[in-house]
Short mmCIF file of C-alpha atoms in Angstrom, two decimals:
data_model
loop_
_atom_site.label_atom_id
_atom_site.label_comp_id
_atom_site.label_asym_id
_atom_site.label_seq_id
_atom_site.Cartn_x
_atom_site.Cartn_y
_atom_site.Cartn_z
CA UNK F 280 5.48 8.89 18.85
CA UNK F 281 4.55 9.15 14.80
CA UNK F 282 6.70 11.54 13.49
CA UNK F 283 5.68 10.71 9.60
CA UNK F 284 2.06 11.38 9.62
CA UNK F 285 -0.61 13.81 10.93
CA UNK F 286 0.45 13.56 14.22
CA UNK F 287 1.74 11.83 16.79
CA UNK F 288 -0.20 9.26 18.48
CA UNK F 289 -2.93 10.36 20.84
CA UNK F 290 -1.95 14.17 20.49
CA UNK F 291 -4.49 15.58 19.27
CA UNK F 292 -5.94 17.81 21.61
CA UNK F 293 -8.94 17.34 23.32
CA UNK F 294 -11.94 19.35 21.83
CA UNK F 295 -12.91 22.36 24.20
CA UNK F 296 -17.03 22.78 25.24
CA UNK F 297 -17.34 24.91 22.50
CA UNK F 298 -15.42 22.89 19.87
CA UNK F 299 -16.99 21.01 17.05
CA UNK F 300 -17.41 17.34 17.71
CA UNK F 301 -14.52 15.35 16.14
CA UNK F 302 -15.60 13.69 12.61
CA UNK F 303 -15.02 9.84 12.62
CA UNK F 304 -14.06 7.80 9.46
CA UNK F 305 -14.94 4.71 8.36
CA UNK F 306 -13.17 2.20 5.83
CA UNK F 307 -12.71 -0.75 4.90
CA UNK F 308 -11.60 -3.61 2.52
CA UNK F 309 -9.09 -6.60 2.77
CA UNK F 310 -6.18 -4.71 2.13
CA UNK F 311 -3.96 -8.07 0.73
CA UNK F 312 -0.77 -6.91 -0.67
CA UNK F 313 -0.74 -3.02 0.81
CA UNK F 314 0.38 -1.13 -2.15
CA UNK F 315 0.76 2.84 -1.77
CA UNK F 316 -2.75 3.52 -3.17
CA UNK F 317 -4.17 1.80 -0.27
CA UNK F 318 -2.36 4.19 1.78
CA UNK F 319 -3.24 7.11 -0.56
CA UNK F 320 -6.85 5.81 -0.28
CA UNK F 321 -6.59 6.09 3.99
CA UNK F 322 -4.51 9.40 3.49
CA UNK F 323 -7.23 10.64 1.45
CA UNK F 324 -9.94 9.55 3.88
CA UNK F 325 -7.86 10.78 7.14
CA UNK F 326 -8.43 14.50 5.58
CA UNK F 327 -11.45 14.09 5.31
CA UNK F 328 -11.93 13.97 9.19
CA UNK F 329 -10.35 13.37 12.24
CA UNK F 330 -10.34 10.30 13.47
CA UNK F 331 -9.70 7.39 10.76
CA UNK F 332 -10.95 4.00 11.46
CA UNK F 333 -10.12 1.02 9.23
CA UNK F 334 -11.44 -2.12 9.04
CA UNK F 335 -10.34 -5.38 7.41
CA UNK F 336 -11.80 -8.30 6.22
CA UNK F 337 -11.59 -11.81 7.40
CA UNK F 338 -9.66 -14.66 4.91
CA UNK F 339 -12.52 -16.38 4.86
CA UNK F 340 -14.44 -13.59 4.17
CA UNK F 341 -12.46 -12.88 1.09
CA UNK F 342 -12.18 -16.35 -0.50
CA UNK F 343 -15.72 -16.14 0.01
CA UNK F 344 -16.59 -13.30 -2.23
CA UNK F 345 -12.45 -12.73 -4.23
CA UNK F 346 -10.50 -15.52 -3.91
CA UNK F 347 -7.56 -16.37 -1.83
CA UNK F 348 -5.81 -13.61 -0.25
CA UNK F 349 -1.83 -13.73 -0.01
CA UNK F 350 -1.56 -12.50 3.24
CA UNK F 351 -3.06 -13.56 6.13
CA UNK F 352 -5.96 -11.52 8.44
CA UNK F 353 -3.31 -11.58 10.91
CA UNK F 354 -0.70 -9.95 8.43
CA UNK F 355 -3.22 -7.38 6.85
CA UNK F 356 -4.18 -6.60 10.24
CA UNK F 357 -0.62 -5.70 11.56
CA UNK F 358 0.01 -4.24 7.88
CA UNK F 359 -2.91 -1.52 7.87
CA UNK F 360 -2.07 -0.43 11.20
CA UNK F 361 1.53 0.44 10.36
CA UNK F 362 -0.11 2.88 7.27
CA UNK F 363 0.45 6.17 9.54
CA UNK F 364 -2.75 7.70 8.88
CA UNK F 365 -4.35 5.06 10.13
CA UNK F 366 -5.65 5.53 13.88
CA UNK F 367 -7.48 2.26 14.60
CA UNK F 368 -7.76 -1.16 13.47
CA UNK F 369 -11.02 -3.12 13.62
CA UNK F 370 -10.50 -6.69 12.76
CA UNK F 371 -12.94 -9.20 11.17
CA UNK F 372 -15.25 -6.27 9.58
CA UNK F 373 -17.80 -7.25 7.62
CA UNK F 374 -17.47 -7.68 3.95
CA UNK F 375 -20.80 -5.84 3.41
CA UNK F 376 -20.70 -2.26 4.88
CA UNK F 377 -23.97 -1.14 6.99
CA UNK F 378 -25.00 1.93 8.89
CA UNK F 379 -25.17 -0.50 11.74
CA UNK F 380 -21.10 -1.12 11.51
CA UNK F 381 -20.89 2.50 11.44
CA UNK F 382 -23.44 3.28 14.43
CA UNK F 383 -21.49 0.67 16.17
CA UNK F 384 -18.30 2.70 15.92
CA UNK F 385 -19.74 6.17 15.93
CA UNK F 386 -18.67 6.92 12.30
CA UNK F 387 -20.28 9.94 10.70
CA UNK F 388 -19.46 8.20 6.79
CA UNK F 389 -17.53 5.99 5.46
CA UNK F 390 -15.03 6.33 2.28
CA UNK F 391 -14.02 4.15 -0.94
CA UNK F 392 -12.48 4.98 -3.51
CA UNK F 393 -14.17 5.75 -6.87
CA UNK F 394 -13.84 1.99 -8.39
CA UNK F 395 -16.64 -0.65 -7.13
CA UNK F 396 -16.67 -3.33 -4.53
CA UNK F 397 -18.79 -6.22 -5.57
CA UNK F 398 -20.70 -9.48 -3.03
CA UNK F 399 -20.04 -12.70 -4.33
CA UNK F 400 -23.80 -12.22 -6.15
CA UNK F 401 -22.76 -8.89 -7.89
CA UNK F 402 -23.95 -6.61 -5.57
CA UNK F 403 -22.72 -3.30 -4.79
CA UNK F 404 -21.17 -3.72 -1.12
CA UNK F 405 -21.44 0.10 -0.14
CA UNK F 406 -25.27 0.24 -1.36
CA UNK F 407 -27.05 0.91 1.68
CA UNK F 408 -24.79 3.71 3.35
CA UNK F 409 -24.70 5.24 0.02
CA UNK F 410 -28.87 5.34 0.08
CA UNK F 411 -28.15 6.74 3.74
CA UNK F 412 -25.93 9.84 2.62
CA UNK F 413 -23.35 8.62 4.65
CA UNK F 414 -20.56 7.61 1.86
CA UNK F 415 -17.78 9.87 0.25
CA UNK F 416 -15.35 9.32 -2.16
CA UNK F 417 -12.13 9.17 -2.96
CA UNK F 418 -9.81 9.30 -5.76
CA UNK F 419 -8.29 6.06 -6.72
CA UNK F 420 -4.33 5.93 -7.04
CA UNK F 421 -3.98 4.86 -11.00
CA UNK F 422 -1.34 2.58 -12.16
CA UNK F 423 -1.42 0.44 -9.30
CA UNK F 424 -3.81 -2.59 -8.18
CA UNK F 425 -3.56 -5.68 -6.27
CA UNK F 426 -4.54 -7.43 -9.34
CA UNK F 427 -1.38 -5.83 -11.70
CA UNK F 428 0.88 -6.68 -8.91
CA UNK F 429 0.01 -10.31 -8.66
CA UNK F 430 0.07 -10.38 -12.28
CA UNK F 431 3.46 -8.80 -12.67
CA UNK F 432 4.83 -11.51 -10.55
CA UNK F 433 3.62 -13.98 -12.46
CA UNK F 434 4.82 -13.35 -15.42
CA UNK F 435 8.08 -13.43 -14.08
CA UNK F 436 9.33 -10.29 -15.97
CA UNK F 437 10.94 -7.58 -15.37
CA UNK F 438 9.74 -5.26 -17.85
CA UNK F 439 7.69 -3.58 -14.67
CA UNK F 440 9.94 -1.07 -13.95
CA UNK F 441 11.72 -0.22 -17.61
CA UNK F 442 9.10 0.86 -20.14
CA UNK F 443 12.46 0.70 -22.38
CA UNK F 444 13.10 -3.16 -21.96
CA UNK F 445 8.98 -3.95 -22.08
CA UNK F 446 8.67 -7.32 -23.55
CA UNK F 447 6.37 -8.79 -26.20
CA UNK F 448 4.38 -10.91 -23.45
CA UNK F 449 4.05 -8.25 -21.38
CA UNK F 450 3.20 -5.61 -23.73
CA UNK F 451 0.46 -7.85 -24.66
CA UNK F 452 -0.87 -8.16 -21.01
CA UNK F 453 -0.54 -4.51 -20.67
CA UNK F 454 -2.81 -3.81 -23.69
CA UNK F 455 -5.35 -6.80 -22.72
CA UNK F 456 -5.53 -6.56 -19.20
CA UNK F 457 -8.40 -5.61 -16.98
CA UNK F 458 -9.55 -3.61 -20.08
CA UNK F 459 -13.04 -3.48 -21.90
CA UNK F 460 -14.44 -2.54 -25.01
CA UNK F 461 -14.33 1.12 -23.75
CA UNK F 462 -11.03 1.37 -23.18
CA UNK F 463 -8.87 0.82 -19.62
CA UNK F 464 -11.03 -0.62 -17.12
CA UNK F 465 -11.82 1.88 -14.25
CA UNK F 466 -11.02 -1.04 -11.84
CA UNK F 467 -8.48 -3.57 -12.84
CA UNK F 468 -6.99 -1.18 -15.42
CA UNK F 469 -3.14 -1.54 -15.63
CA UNK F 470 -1.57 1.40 -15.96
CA UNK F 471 2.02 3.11 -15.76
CA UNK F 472 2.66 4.67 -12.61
CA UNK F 473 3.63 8.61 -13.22
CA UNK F 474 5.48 9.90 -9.95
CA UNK F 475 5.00 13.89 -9.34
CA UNK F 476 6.73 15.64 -6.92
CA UNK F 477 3.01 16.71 -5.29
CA UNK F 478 2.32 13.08 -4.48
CA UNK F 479 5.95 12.64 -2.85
CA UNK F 480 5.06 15.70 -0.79
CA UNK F 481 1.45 14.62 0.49
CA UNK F 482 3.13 11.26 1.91
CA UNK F 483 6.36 12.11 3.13
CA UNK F 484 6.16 14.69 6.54
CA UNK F 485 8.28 17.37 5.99
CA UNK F 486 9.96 17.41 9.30
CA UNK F 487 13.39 17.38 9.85
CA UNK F 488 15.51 15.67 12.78
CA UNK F 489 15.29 18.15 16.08
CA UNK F 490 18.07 17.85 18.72
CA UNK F 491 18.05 14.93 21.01
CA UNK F 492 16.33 12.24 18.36
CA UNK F 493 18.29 9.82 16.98
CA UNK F 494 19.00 9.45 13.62
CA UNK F 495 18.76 5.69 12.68
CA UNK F 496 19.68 4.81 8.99
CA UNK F 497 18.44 1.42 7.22
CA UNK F 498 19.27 0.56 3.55
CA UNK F 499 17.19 -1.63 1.06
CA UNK F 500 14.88 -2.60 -1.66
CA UNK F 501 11.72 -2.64 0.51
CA UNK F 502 10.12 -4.19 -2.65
CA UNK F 503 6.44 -5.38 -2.08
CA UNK F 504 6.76 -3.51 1.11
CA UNK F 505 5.33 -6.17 3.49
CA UNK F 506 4.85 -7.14 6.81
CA UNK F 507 8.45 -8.02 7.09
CA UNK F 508 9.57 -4.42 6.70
CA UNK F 509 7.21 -3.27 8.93
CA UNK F 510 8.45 -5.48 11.69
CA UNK F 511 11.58 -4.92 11.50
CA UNK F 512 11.57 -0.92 10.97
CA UNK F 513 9.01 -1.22 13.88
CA UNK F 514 12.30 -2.76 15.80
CA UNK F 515 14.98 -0.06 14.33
CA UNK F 516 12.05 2.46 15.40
CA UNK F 517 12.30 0.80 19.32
CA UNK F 518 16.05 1.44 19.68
CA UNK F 519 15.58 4.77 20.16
CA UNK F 520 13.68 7.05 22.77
CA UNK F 521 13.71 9.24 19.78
CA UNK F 522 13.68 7.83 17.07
CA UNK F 523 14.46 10.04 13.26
CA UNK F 524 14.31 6.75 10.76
CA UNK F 525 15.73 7.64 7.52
CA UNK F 526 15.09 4.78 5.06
CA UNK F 527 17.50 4.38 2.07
CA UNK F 528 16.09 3.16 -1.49
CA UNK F 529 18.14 1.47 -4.10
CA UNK F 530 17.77 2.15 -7.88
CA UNK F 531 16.07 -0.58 -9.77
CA UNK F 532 19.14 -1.72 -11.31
CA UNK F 533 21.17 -1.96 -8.25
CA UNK F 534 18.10 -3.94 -7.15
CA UNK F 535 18.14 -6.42 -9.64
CA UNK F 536 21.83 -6.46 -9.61
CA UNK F 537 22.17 -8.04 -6.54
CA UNK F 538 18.55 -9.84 -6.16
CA UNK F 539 18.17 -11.03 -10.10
CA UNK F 540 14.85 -12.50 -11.81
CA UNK F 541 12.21 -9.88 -12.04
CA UNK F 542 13.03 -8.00 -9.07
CA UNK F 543 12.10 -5.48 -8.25
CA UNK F 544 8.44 -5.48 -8.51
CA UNK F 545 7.87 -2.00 -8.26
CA UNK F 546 10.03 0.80 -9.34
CA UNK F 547 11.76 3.03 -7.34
CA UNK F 548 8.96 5.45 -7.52
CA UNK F 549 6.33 3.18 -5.53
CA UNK F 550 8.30 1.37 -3.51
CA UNK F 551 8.93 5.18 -2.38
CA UNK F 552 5.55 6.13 -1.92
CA UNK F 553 5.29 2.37 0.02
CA UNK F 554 7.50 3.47 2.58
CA UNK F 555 6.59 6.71 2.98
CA UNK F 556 3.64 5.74 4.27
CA UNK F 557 5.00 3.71 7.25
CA UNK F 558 4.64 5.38 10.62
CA UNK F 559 8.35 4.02 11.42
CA UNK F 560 9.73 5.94 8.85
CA UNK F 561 10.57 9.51 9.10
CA UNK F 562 12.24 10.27 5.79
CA UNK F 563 13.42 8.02 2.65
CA UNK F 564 16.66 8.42 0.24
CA UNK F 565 15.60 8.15 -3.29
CA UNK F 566 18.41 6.01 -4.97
CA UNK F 567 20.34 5.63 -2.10
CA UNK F 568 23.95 4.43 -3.08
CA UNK F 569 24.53 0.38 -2.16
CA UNK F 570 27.69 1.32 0.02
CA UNK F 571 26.62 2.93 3.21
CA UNK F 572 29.40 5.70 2.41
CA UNK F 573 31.11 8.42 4.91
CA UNK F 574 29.90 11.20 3.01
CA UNK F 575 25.72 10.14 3.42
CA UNK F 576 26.82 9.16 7.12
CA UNK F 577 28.17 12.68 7.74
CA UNK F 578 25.76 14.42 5.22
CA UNK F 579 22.14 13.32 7.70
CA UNK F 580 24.41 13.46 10.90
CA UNK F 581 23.49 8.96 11.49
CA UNK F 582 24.45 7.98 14.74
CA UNK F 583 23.79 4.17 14.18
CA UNK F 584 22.99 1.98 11.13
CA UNK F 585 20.46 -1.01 11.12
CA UNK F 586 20.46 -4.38 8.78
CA UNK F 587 18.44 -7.07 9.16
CA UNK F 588 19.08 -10.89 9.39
CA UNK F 589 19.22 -11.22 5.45
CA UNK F 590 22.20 -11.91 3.26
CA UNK F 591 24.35 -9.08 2.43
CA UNK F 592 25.69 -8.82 -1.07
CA UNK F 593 29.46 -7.69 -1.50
CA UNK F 594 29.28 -4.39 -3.57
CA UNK F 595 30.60 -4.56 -7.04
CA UNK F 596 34.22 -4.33 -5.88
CA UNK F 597 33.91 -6.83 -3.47
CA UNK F 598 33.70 -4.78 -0.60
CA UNK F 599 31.81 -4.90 2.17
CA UNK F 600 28.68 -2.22 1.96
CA UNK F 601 28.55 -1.85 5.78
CA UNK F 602 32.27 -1.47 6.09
CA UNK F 603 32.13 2.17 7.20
CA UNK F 604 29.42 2.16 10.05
CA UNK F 605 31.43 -0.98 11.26
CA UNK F 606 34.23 0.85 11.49
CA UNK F 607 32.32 3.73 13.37
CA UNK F 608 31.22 1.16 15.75
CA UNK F 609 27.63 2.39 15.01
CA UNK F 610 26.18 -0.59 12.96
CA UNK F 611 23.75 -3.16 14.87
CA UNK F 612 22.18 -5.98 13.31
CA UNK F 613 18.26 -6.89 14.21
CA UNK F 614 16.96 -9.50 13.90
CA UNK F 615 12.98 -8.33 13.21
CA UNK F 616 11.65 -12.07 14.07
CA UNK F 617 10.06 -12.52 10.54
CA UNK F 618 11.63 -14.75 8.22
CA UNK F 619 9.32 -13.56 5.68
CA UNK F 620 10.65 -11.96 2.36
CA UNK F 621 9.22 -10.51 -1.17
CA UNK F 622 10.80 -13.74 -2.34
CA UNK F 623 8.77 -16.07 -0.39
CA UNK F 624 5.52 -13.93 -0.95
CA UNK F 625 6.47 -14.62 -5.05
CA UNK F 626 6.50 -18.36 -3.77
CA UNK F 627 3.03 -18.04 -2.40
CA UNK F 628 1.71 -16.45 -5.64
CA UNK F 629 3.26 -18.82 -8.09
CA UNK F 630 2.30 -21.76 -5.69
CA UNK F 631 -1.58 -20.91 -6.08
CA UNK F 632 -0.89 -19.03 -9.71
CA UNK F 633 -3.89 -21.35 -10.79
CA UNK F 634 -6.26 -19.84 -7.88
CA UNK F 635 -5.18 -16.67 -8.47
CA UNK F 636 -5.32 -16.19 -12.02
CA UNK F 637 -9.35 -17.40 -11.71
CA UNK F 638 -9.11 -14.69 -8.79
CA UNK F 639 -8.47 -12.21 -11.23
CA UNK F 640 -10.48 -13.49 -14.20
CA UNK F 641 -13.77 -13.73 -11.84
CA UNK F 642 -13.10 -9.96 -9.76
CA UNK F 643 -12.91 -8.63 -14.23
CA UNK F 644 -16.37 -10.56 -14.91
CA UNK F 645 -17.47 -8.73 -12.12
CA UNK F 646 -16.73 -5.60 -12.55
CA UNK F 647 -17.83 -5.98 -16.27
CA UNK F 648 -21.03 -6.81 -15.42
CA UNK F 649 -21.92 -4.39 -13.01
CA UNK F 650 -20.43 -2.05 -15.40
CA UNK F 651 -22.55 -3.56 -18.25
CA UNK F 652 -25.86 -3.36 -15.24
CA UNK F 653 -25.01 0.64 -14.42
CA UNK F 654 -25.35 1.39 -18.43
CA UNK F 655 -28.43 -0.41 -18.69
CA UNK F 656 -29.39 1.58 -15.86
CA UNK F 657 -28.43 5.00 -16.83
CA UNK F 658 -30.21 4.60 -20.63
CA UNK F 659 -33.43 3.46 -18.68
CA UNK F 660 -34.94 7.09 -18.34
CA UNK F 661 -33.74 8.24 -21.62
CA UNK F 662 -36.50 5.58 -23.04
CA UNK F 663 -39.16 7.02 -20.53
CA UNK F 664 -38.27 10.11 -21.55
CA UNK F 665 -39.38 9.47 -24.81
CA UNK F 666 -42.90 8.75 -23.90
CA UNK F 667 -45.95 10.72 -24.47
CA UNK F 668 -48.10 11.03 -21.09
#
């Protein structure tokens, strides 16, 4: 049962004799580091028809024509399938998309968003199903990129989330980054995310708890949200029959209060939109206080509270931020069987930062080419124009 997304599993209803035949999506991509405009990107796509099918590139297959992906084809897999739009998985997908992937899978079109997808040789990857008719597109999410995300972590800063306390250094990669003599690069652009309360209303569901589902309560940064969080809210989500998962967010500060560095990543704003998007998830607390208190217990009627294996911080007084589910007898502990944590993914970035940072330097050249190609292109038959026949 899905209760944050378009539906639950396998409910939609069978088309009668005289119902139109159901409209199959494609995508695809390598999905490394899900960020909420992937999942705006597959939300996007799933209204577009009724059946969404997503598939994700191999590692190889990436290092091949990006670079190095953090996360590994098992992880991306596991990671697109927990997006709740998201219907079906197809693993290994090739890098370049043909009307023969989508015959294979009866897809009427496929969807991208409206920024380019390059071969290792500069070509466009989408080029034949556009020529076909059988593309659409998308709106890409702005302020948000794979690229600004590995770049934020490596300049170990935490300027990300307070324009107030933006440094010099990262000012300076803000102005310079993924930009071209035009202005912000369509692609690579970096960006400051602006939340609206229309975006926080296409991801989140709407739906309130209905009698006889539990409501389970878990509190966090979900920063990065990775494939840790989704195994273990896929575990809170499997204690219950019926399951109401109410995810609580903490501010920024709190964040870095009790995590330091540069943390968090992302603001409070996407890491909401990040977890919104999880099909575990059935509603999340904006700025949830760090003390599970009586008053939010009572307030969304919780009948048991979930933490994972990972430390927990005393509040600022010392106490113990779990203190009043324990005494309630409703707090459980699960262990999610993934030791992995947006500390250790930092670890993998800053291990390869050299690989990385060409990662990002050769996916700009790219772009700028193709851009530079497309102009060339477009000014073409404004010179024919100009001759007498």
């Amino acid at each position: 049962m899905i209760r944050n997304g378009h539906g639950e599993a396998g409910s939609a209803k069978r088309p009668g004799p005289r119902a139109r035949r159901a409209v199959r999506v494609w995508c695809d991509g390598c999905y490394d580091m899900v960020h909420y405009g992937h999942s705006n990107q597959l939300r996007q796509a799933r209204a577009m028809g009724d059946h969404l099918i997503v598939g994700v590139h191999t590692d190889e297959e990436i290092a091949k024509h990006k670079g190095p992906p953090v996360f590994t084809q098992e992880e991306r897999y596991k990671m697109v399938q927990a997006i709740k739009w998201v219907d079906e998985v197809v693993p290994a997908a090739p890098y370049v998309t043909t009307l023969e992937t989508l015959d294979k899978y009866n897809c009427d079109f496929c969807v991208h968003g409206n920024d380019i997808t390059l071969t290792v040789d500069g070509r466009d990857t989408y080029e034949e199903v556009k020529q076909a008719g059988r593309y659409r597109e998308c709106k890409r999410t702005q302020g948000v990129s794979t690229t600004d995300l590995v770049g934020r972590m490596l300049l170990v800063t935490k300027a990300h989330h307070s324009s107030q306390e933006m440094s010099s250094e990262y000012r300076e990669y803000a102005d310079s980054f993924g930009k071209c003599p035009g202005g912000r690069n369509p692609w690579t652009g970096v960006s400051q995310f602006l939340q609206t309360s229309q975006k926080i209303i296409q991801f989140a569901s709407g739906k309130e708890p209905q009698p006889g589902e539990t409501v389970i309560y878990v509190a966090g940064a979900f920063d990065l949200f990775h494939i840790g969080h989704v195994d273990f809210l896929e575990k809170v989500y499997g204690l219950a029959e019926r399951p109401y998962v109410i995810a609580g967010l903490h501010f920024d500060q709190e964040v870095n209060h009790y995590k330091g560095k540069n943390y968090p990543i992302m603001n409070l704003h996407e890491r909401t939109l990040s977890v919104l998007a999880c099909r575990y998830v059935s509603e999340v607390v904006i700025g949830a206080p760090y003390s599970v208190t009586a008053e939010l217990l009572d307030h969304f009627k919780v009948d048991l509270v979930c933490h994972g294996k990972t430390e927990v911080v005393p509040d600022k007084d010392g106490s113990d931020p779990y203190e009043e589910p324990k005494r309630r007898g409703i707090f459980c502990q699960v262990d999610s069987g993934n030791d992995l944590t947006t500390d250790l993914i930092v670890q993998r970035i800053i291990k390869n930062r050299l690989e990385y940072e060409a990662r990002n330097q050769k996916k700009e050249a790219k772009e700028l080419a193709f851009q530079e190609a497309m102009r060339r292109q477009e000014a073409q038959p404004e010179r024919e124009s100009d001759c007498d026949f």
